[in-house]
CSV table of C-alpha atoms in Angstrom, one decimal:
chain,number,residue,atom,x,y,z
J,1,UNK,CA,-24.1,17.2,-15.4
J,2,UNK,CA,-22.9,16.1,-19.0
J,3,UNK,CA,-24.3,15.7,-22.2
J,4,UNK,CA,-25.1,11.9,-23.2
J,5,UNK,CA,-23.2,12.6,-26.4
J,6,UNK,CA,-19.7,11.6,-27.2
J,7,UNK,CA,-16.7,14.0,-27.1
J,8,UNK,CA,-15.1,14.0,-30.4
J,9,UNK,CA,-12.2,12.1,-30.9
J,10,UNK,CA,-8.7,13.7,-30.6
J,11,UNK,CA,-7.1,14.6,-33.7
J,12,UNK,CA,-4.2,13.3,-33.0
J,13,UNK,CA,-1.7,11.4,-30.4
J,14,UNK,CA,0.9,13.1,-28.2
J,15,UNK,CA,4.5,11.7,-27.9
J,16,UNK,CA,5.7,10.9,-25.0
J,17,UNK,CA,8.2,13.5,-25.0
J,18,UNK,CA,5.4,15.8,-25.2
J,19,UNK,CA,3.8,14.2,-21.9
J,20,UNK,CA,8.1,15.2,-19.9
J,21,UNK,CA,7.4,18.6,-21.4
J,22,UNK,CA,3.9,19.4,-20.3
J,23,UNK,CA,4.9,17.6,-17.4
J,24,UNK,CA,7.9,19.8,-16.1
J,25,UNK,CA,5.8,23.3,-17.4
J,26,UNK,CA,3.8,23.7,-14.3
J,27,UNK,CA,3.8,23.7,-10.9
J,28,UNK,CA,1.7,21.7,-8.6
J,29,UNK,CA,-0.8,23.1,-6.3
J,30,UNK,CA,-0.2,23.1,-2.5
J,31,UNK,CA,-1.1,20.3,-0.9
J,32,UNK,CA,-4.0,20.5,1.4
J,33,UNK,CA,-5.4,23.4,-0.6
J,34,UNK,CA,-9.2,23.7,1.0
J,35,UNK,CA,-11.9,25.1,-0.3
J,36,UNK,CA,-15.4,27.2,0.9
J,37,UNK,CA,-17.7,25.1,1.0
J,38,UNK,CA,-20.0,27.9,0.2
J,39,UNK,CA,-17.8,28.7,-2.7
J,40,UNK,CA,-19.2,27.9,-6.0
J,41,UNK,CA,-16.4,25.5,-7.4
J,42,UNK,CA,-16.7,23.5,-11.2
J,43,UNK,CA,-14.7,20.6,-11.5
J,44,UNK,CA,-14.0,18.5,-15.1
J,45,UNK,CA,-14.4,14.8,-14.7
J,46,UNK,CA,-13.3,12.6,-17.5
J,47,UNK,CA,-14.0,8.7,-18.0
J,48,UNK,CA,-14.2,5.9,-20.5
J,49,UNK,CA,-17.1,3.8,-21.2
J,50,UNK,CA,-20.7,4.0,-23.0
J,51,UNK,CA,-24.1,5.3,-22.4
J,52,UNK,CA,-24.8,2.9,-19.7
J,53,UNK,CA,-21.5,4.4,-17.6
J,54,UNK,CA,-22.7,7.6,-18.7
J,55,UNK,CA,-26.1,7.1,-17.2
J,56,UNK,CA,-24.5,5.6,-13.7
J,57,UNK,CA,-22.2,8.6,-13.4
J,58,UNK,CA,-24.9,11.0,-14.0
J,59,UNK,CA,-27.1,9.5,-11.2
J,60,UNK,CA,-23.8,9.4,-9.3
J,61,UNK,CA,-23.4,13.0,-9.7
J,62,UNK,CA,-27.0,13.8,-9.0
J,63,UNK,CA,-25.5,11.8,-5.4
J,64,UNK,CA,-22.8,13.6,-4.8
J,65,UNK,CA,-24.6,17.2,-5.2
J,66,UNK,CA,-27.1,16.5,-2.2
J,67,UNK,CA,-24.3,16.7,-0.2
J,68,UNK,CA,-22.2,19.0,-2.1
J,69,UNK,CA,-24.6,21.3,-3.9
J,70,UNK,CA,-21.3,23.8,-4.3
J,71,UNK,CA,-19.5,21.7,-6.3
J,72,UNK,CA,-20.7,21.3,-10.4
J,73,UNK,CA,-19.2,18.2,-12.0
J,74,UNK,CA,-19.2,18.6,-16.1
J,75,UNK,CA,-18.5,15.1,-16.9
J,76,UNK,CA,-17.5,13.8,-20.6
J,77,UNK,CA,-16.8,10.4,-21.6
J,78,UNK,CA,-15.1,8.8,-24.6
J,79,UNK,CA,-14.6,5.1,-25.5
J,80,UNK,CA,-11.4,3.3,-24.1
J,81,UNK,CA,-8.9,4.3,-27.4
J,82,UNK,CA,-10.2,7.8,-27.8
J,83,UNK,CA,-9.9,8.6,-24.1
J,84,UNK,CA,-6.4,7.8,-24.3
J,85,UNK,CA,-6.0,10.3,-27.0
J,86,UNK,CA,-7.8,13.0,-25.8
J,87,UNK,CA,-5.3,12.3,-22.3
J,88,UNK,CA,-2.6,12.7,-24.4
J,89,UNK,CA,-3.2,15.6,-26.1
J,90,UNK,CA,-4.5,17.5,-23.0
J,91,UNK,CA,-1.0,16.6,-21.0
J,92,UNK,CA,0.7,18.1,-24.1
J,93,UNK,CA,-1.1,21.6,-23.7
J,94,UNK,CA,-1.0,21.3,-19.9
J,95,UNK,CA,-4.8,20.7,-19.6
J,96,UNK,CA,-5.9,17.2,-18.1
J,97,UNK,CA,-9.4,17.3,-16.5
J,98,UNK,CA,-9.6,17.9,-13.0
J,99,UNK,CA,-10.8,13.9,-11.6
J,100,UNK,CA,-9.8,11.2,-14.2
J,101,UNK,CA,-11.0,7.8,-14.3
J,102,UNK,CA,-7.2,6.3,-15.1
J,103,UNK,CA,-5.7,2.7,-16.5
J,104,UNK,CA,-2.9,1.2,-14.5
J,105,UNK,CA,-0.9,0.7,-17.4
J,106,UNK,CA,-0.5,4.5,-17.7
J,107,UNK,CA,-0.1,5.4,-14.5
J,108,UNK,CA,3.8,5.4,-13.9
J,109,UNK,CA,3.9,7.8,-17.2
J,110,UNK,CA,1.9,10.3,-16.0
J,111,UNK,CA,2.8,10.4,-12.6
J,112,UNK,CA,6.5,10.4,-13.3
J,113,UNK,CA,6.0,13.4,-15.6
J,114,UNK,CA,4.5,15.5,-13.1
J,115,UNK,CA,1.3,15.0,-14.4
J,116,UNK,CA,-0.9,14.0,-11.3
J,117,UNK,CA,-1.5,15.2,-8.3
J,118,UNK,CA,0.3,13.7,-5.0
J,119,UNK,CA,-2.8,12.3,-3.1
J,120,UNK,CA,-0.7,11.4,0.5
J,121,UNK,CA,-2.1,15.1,1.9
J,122,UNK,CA,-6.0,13.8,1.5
J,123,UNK,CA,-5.5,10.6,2.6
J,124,UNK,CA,-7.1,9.5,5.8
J,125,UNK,CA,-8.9,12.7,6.0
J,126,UNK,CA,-10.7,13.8,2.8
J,127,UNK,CA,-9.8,10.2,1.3
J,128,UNK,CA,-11.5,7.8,3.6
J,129,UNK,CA,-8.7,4.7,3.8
J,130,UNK,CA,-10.4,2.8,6.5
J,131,UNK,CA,-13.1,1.1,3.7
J,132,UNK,CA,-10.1,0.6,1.6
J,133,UNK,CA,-7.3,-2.2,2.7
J,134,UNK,CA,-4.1,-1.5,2.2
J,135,UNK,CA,-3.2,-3.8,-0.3
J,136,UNK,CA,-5.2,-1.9,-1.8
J,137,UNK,CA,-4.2,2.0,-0.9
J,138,UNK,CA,-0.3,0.2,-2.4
J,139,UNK,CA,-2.1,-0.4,-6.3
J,140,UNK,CA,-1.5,3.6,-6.4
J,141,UNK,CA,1.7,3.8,-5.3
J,142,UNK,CA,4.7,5.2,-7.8
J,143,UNK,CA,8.0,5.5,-5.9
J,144,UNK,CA,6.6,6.1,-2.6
J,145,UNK,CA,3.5,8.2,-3.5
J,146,UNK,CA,0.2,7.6,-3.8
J,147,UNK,CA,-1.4,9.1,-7.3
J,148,UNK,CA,-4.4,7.0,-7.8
J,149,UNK,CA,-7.5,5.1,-5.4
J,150,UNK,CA,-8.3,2.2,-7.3
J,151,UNK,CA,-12.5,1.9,-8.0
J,152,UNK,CA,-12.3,-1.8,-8.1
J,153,UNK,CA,-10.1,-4.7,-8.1
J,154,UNK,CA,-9.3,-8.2,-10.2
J,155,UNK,CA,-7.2,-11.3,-9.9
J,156,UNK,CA,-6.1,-13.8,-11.8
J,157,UNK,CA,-7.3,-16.9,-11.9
J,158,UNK,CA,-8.7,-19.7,-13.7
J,159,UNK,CA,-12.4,-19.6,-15.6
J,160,UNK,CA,-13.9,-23.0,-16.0
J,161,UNK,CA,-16.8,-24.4,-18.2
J,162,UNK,CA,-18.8,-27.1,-16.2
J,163,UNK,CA,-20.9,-27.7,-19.1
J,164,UNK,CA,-17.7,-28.9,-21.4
J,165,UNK,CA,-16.6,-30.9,-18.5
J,166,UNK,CA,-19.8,-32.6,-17.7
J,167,UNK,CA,-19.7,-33.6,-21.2
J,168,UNK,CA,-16.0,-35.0,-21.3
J,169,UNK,CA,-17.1,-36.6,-17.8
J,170,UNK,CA,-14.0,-35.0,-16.1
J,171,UNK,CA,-14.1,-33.6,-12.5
J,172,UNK,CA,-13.4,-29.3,-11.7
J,173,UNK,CA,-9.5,-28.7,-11.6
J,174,UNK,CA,-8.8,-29.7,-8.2
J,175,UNK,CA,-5.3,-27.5,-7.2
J,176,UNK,CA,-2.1,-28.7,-7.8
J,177,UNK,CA,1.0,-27.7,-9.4
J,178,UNK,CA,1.6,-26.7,-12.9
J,179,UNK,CA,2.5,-30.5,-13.9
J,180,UNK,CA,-1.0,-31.3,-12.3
J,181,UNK,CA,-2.8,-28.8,-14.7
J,182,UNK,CA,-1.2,-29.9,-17.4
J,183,UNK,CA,-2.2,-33.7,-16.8
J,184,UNK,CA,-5.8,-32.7,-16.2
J,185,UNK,CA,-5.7,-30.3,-19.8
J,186,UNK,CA,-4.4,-34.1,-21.6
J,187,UNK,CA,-7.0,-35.9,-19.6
J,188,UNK,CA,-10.2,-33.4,-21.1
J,189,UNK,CA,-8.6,-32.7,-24.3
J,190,UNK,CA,-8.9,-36.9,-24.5
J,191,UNK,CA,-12.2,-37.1,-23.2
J,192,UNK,CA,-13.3,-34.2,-25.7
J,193,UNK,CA,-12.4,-36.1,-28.9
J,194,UNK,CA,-11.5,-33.1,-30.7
J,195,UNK,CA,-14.6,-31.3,-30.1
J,196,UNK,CA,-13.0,-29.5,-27.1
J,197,UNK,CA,-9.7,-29.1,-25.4
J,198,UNK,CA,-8.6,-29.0,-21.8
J,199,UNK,CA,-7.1,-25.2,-21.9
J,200,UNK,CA,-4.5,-23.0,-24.4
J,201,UNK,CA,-0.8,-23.1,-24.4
J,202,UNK,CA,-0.6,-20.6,-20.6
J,203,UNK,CA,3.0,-20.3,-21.3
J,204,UNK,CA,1.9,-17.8,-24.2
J,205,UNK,CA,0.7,-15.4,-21.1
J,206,UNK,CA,3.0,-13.1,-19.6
J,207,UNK,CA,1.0,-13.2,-16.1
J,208,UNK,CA,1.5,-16.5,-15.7
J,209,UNK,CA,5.2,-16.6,-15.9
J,210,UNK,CA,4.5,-13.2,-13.1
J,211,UNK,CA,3.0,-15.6,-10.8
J,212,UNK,CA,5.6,-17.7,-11.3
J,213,UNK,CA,8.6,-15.1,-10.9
J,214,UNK,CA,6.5,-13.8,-7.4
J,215,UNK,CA,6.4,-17.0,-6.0
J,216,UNK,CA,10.6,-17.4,-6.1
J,217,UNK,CA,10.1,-13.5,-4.1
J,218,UNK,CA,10.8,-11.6,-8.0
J,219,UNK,CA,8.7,-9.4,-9.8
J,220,UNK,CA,8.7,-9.1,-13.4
J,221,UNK,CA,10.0,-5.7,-13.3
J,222,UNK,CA,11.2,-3.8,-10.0
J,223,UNK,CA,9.9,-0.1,-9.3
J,224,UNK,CA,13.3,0.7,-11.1
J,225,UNK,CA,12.5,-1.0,-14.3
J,226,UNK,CA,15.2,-4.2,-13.8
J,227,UNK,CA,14.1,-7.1,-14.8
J,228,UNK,CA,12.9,-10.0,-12.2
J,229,UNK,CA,14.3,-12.9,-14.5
J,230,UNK,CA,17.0,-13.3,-16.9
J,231,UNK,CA,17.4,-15.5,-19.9
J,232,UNK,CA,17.6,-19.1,-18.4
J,233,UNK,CA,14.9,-18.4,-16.4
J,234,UNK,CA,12.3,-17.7,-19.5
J,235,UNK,CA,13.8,-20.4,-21.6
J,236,UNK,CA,12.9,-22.4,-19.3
J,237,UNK,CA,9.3,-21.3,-18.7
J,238,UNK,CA,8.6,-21.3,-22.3
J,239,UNK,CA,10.0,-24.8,-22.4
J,240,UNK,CA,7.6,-25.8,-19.8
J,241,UNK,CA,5.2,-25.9,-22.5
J,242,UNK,CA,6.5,-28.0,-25.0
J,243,UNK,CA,4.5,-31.2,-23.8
J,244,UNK,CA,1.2,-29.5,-24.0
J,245,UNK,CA,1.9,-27.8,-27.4
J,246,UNK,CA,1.9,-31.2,-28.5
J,247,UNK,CA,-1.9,-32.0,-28.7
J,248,UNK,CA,-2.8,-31.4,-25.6
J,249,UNK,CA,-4.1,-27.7,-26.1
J,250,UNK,CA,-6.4,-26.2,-28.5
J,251,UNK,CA,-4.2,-26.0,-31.9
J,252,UNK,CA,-3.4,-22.5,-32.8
J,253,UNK,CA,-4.7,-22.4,-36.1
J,254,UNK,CA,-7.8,-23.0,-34.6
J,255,UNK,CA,-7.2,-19.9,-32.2
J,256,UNK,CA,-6.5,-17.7,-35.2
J,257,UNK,CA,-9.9,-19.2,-36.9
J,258,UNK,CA,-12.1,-18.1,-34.0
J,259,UNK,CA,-10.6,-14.7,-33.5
J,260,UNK,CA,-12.4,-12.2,-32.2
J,261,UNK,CA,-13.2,-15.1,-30.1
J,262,UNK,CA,-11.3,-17.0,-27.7
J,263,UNK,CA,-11.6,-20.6,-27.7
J,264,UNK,CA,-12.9,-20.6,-24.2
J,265,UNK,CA,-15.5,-17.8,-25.5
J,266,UNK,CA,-16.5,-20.4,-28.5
J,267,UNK,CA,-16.5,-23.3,-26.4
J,268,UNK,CA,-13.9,-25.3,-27.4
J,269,UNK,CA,-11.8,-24.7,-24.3
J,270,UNK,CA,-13.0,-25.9,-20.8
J,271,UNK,CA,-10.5,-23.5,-19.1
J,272,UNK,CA,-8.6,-20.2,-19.6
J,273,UNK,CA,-6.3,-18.3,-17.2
J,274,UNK,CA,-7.2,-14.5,-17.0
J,275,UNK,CA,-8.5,-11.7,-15.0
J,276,UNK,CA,-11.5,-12.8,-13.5
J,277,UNK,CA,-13.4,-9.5,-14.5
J,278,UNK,CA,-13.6,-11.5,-17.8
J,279,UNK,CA,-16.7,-13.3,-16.6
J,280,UNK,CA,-19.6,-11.6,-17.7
J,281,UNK,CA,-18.3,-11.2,-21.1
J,282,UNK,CA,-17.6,-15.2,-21.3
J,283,UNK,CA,-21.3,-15.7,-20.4
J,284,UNK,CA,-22.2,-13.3,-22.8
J,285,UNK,CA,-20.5,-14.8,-25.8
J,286,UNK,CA,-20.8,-18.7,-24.8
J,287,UNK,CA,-24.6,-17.8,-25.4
J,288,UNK,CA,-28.1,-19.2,-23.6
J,289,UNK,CA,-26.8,-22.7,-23.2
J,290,UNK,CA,-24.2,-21.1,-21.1
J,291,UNK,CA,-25.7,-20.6,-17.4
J,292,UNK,CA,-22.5,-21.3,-15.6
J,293,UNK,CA,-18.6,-20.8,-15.3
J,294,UNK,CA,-16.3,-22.2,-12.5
J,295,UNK,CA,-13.5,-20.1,-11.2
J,296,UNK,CA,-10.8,-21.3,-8.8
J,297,UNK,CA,-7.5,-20.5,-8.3
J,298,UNK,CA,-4.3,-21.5,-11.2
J,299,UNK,CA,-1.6,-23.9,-10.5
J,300,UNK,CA,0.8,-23.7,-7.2
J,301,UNK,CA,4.2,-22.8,-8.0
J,302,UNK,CA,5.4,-23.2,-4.7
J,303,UNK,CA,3.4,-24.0,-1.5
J,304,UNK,CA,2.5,-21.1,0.6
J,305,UNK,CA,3.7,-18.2,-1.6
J,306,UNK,CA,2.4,-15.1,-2.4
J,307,UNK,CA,2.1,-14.9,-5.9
J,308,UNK,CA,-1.1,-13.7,-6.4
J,309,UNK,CA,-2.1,-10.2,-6.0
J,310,UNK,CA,-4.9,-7.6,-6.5
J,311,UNK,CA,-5.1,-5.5,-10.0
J,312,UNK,CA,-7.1,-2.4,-10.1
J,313,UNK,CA,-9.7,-2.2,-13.0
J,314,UNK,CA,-9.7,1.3,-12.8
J,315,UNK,CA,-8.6,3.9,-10.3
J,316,UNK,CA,-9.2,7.9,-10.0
J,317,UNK,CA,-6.8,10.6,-10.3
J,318,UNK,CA,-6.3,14.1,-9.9
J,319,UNK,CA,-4.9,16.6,-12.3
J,320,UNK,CA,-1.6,17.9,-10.6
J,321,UNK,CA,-2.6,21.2,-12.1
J,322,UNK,CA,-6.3,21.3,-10.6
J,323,UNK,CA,-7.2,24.5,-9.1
J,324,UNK,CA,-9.6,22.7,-6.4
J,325,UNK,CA,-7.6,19.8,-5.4
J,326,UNK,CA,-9.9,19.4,-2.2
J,327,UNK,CA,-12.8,19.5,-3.9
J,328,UNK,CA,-11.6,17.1,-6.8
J,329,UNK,CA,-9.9,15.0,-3.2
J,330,UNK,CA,-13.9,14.8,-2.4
J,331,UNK,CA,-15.0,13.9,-5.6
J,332,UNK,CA,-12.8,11.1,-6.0
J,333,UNK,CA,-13.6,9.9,-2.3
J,334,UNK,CA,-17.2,9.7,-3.2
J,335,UNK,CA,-16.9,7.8,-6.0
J,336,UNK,CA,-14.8,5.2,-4.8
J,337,UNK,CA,-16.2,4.8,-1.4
J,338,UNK,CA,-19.6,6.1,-0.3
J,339,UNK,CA,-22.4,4.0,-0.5
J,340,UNK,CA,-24.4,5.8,-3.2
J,341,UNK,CA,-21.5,5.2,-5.4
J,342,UNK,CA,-21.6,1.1,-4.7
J,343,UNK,CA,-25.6,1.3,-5.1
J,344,UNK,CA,-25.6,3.2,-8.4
J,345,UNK,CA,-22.7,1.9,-9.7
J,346,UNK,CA,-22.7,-2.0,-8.9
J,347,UNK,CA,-19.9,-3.9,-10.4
J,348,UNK,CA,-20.1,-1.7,-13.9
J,349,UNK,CA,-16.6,-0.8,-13.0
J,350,UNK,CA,-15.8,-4.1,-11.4
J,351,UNK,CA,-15.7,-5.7,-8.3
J,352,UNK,CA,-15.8,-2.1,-5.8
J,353,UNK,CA,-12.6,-1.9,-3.9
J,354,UNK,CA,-13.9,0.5,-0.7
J,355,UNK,CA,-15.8,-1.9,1.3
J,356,UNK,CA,-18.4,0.2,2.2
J,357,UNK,CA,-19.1,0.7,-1.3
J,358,UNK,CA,-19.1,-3.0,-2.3
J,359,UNK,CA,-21.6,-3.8,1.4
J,360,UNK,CA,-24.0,-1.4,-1.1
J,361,UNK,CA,-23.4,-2.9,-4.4
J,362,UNK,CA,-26.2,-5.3,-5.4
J,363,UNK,CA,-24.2,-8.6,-6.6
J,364,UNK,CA,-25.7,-10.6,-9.8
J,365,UNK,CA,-24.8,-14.2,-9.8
J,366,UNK,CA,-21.0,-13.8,-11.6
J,367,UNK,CA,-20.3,-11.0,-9.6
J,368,UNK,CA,-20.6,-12.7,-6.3
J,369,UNK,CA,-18.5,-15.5,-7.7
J,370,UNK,CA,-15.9,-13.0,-8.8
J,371,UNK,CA,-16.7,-11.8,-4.8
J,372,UNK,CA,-16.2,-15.9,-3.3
J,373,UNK,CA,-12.9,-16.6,-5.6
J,374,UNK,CA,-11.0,-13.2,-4.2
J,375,UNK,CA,-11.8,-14.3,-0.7
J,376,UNK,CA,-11.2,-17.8,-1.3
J,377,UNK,CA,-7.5,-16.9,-2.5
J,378,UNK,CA,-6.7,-14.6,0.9
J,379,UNK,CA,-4.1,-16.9,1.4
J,380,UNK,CA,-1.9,-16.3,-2.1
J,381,UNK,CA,-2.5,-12.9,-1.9
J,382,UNK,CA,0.7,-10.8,-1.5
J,383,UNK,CA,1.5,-7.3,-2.0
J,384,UNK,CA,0.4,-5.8,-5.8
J,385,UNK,CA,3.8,-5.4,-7.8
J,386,UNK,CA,5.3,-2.1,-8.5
J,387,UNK,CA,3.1,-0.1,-11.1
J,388,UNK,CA,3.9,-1.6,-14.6
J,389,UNK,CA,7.7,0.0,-16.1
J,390,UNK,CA,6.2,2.8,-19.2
J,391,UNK,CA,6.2,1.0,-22.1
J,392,UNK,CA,5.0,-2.7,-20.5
J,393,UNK,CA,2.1,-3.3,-22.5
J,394,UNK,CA,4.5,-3.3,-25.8
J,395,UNK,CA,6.2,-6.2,-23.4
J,396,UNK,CA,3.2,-7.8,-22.5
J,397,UNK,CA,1.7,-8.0,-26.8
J,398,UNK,CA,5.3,-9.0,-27.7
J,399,UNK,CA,4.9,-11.7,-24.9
J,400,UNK,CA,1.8,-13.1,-26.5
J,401,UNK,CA,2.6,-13.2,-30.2
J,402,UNK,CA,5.6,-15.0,-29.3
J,403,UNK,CA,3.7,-17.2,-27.3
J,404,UNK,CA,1.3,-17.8,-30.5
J,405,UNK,CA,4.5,-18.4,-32.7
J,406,UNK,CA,5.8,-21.3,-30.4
J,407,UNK,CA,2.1,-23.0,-30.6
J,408,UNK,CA,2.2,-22.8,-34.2
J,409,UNK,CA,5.9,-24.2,-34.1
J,410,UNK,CA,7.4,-21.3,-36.2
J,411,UNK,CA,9.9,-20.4,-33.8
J,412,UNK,CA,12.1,-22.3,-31.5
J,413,UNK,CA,12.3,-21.6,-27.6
J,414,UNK,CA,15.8,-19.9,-28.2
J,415,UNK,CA,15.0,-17.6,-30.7
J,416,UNK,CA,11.7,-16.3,-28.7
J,417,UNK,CA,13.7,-15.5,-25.8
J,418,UNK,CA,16.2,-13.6,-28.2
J,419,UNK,CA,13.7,-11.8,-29.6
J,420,UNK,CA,12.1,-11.2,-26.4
J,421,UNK,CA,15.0,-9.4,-24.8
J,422,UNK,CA,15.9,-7.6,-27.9
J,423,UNK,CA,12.4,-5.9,-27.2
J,424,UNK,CA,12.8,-5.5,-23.7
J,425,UNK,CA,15.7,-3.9,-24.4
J,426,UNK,CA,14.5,-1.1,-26.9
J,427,UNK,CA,12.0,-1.0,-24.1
J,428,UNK,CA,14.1,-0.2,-21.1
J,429,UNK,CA,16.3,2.4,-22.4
J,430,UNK,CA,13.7,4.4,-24.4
């Protein structure tokens, strides 16, 4: 069990060099390691979150040690920043928890510094995969191994205020192409009368020119770290958005007003392209006269391609230096796919990925809409990409306030794609 008060925050960050060093100072344990089961084994779990996580992974625990009274799980928990640095430091003293609850975005890094554990040996036996489809068993995947089992999943897609549009007297977003989206933002932003606007400038979003990119058969970066997309080819998606810029979408100076809000969160958008995990927190902020959001799938690039995909929200590792990788192997299966885990937890971590653990989870309203939209989009899902290049959400920030900068019309098309690679570049060959 674990205390219901915080860990301290770590003093300080570790570099990245420090995570190759830690990374190449030990060995990892042989695969397929077992354990007693009448052994008394004590396993570390780490996660981020508050004291309602905390209170669904204690009751989780509780779970888990009916059937595996053996095993004690001291859990911790820190918020999201401060997890990160306690991770960080840990790697650089050789010392990461035995079962993580891990990001995405930092799972090449660690995995390519010989900081987690290879999970292939445990899969299909210890690791139940048949719950878990295989597009999603592939979100864990760096260079051919698996290193993570994601806990849930998100899309992207498109979030939708009915209220705004009953008001502007404008029908739901009915499919189309990009063009088609575009024509439908002018056609609420007109009916709004400045109250409202149809969407935001999307060509400020690095996911959407991702969707874009997969539907031509590219990925924004390949498992390698090249590039799916040269100069041309982002000049001309950021000119894309010239028309809209002009009017059509909410004015960035108005963005910069609402902050920490986004316009869709104060109501003066009736749509926003994002992960559609972002629900609940809409609802939250829209306030009381909010009931309801729509959600349906963005624009078509090109008929009949894959360009959409599933994103973990989370996954679980393993340390690679755990001296119970079994047992941690158990943990982790439990928590992802038994049907205590989908009870207790819910969607709290998002939209469970193990079927058997979402058949358990009890819905509420938005979640089953998150639920509808990903089987509604079966069809445009393809493969997940290759797990984001180190350094990708630097890309990804540089993306957006270049994205801001050509909304506010203080820097030309040409010199954001400069600017652009000149980042990507320091990125690359870091």
């Amino acid at each position: 069990m674990f205390s219901k008060k915080r860990l301290a925050a770590a003093a300080a960050v570790a570099t990245s060099a420090a995570l190759v060093l830690a990374g190449c100072a030990g060995g990892t344990p042989e695969a397929g390691a077992t354990y007693d089961p009448d052994e008394k084994v004590t396993l570390d779990l780490a996660f981020w979150g508050n004291d309602v996580r905390a209170d669904l992974y204690n009751k989780a625990i509780e779970a888990f040690n009916e059937e595996y009274p053996n095993i004690t799980v001291n859990a911790t928990f820190l918020g999201f920043p401060e997890f990160w640095e306690k991770r960080q430091t840990e790697a650089a003293g050789g010392g990461l928890p035995d079962v993580m609850q891990f990001d995405y975005s930092y799972l090449r890094q660690y995995s390519e510094n010989g900081l987690l554990l290879d999970l292939e040996p445990y899969l299909g036996s210890v690791i139940e995969t048949d719950p878990l489809p295989e597009k999603i068993l592939g979100i864990g995947v760096v260079d051919d191994t698996t290193y993570g089992i994601a806990t849930s999943t998100n899309a992207w897609g498109m979030f939708t205020n009915p209220a705004l549009l009953e008001t502007a007297g404008v029908e739901e977003f009915a499919g189309g192409d990009w063009e088609d989206y575009d024509e439908w933002i002018g056609e609420v932003t007109d009916a709004g009368g400045g109250a409202f606007w149809g969407g935001s400038d999307w060509t400020g979003r690095i996911q959407n020119f991702e969707i874009q990119l997969r539907s031509e058969g590219k990925n924004l970066f390949d498992e390698d770290g090249t590039p799916g997309f040269d100069e041309d080819r982002l000049k001309e998606f950021w000119e894309s958005g010239d028309d809209i810029r002009d009017g059509a979408v909410v004015p960035q100076q108005t963005v910069e007003e609402l902050n920490p809000l986004s316009a869709f969160d104060a109501a003066k958008n009736a749509s926003e392209l994002t992960w559609d995990n972002f629900g609940a927190g809409y609802l939250a902020n829209l306030g009381e006269s909010y009931t309801e959001l729509g959600l349906v799938a963005p624009p078509v690039t090109k008929d009949g391609a894959k360009d959409l995909y599933l994103k973990p929200s989370m996954l679980h590792t393993i340390s690679a230096k755990t001296k119970h990788p079994e047992a941690a192997a158990t943990l982790v299966n439990f928590l992802v796919n038994s049907p205590e885990s989908g009870e207790i937890f819910g969607t709290n971590r998002g939209l469970p990925a193990s079927e058997t653990a979402l058949e358990a989870a009890d819905l509420d309203p938005m979640s089953q809409l998150v639920k509808d939209y990903e089987e509604s989009i079966a069809d445009r899902l393809g493969d997940a990409p290759p797990v984001p290049i180190v350094g990708y959400g630097t890309l990804e920030e540089k993306f957006r306030v270049l994205g801001t900068e050509l909304n506010f019309g203080t820097t030309t098309v040409d010199e954001a794609v400069e600017q652009f690679f000149s980042e990507m570049d320091v990125v690359l060959n870091q």
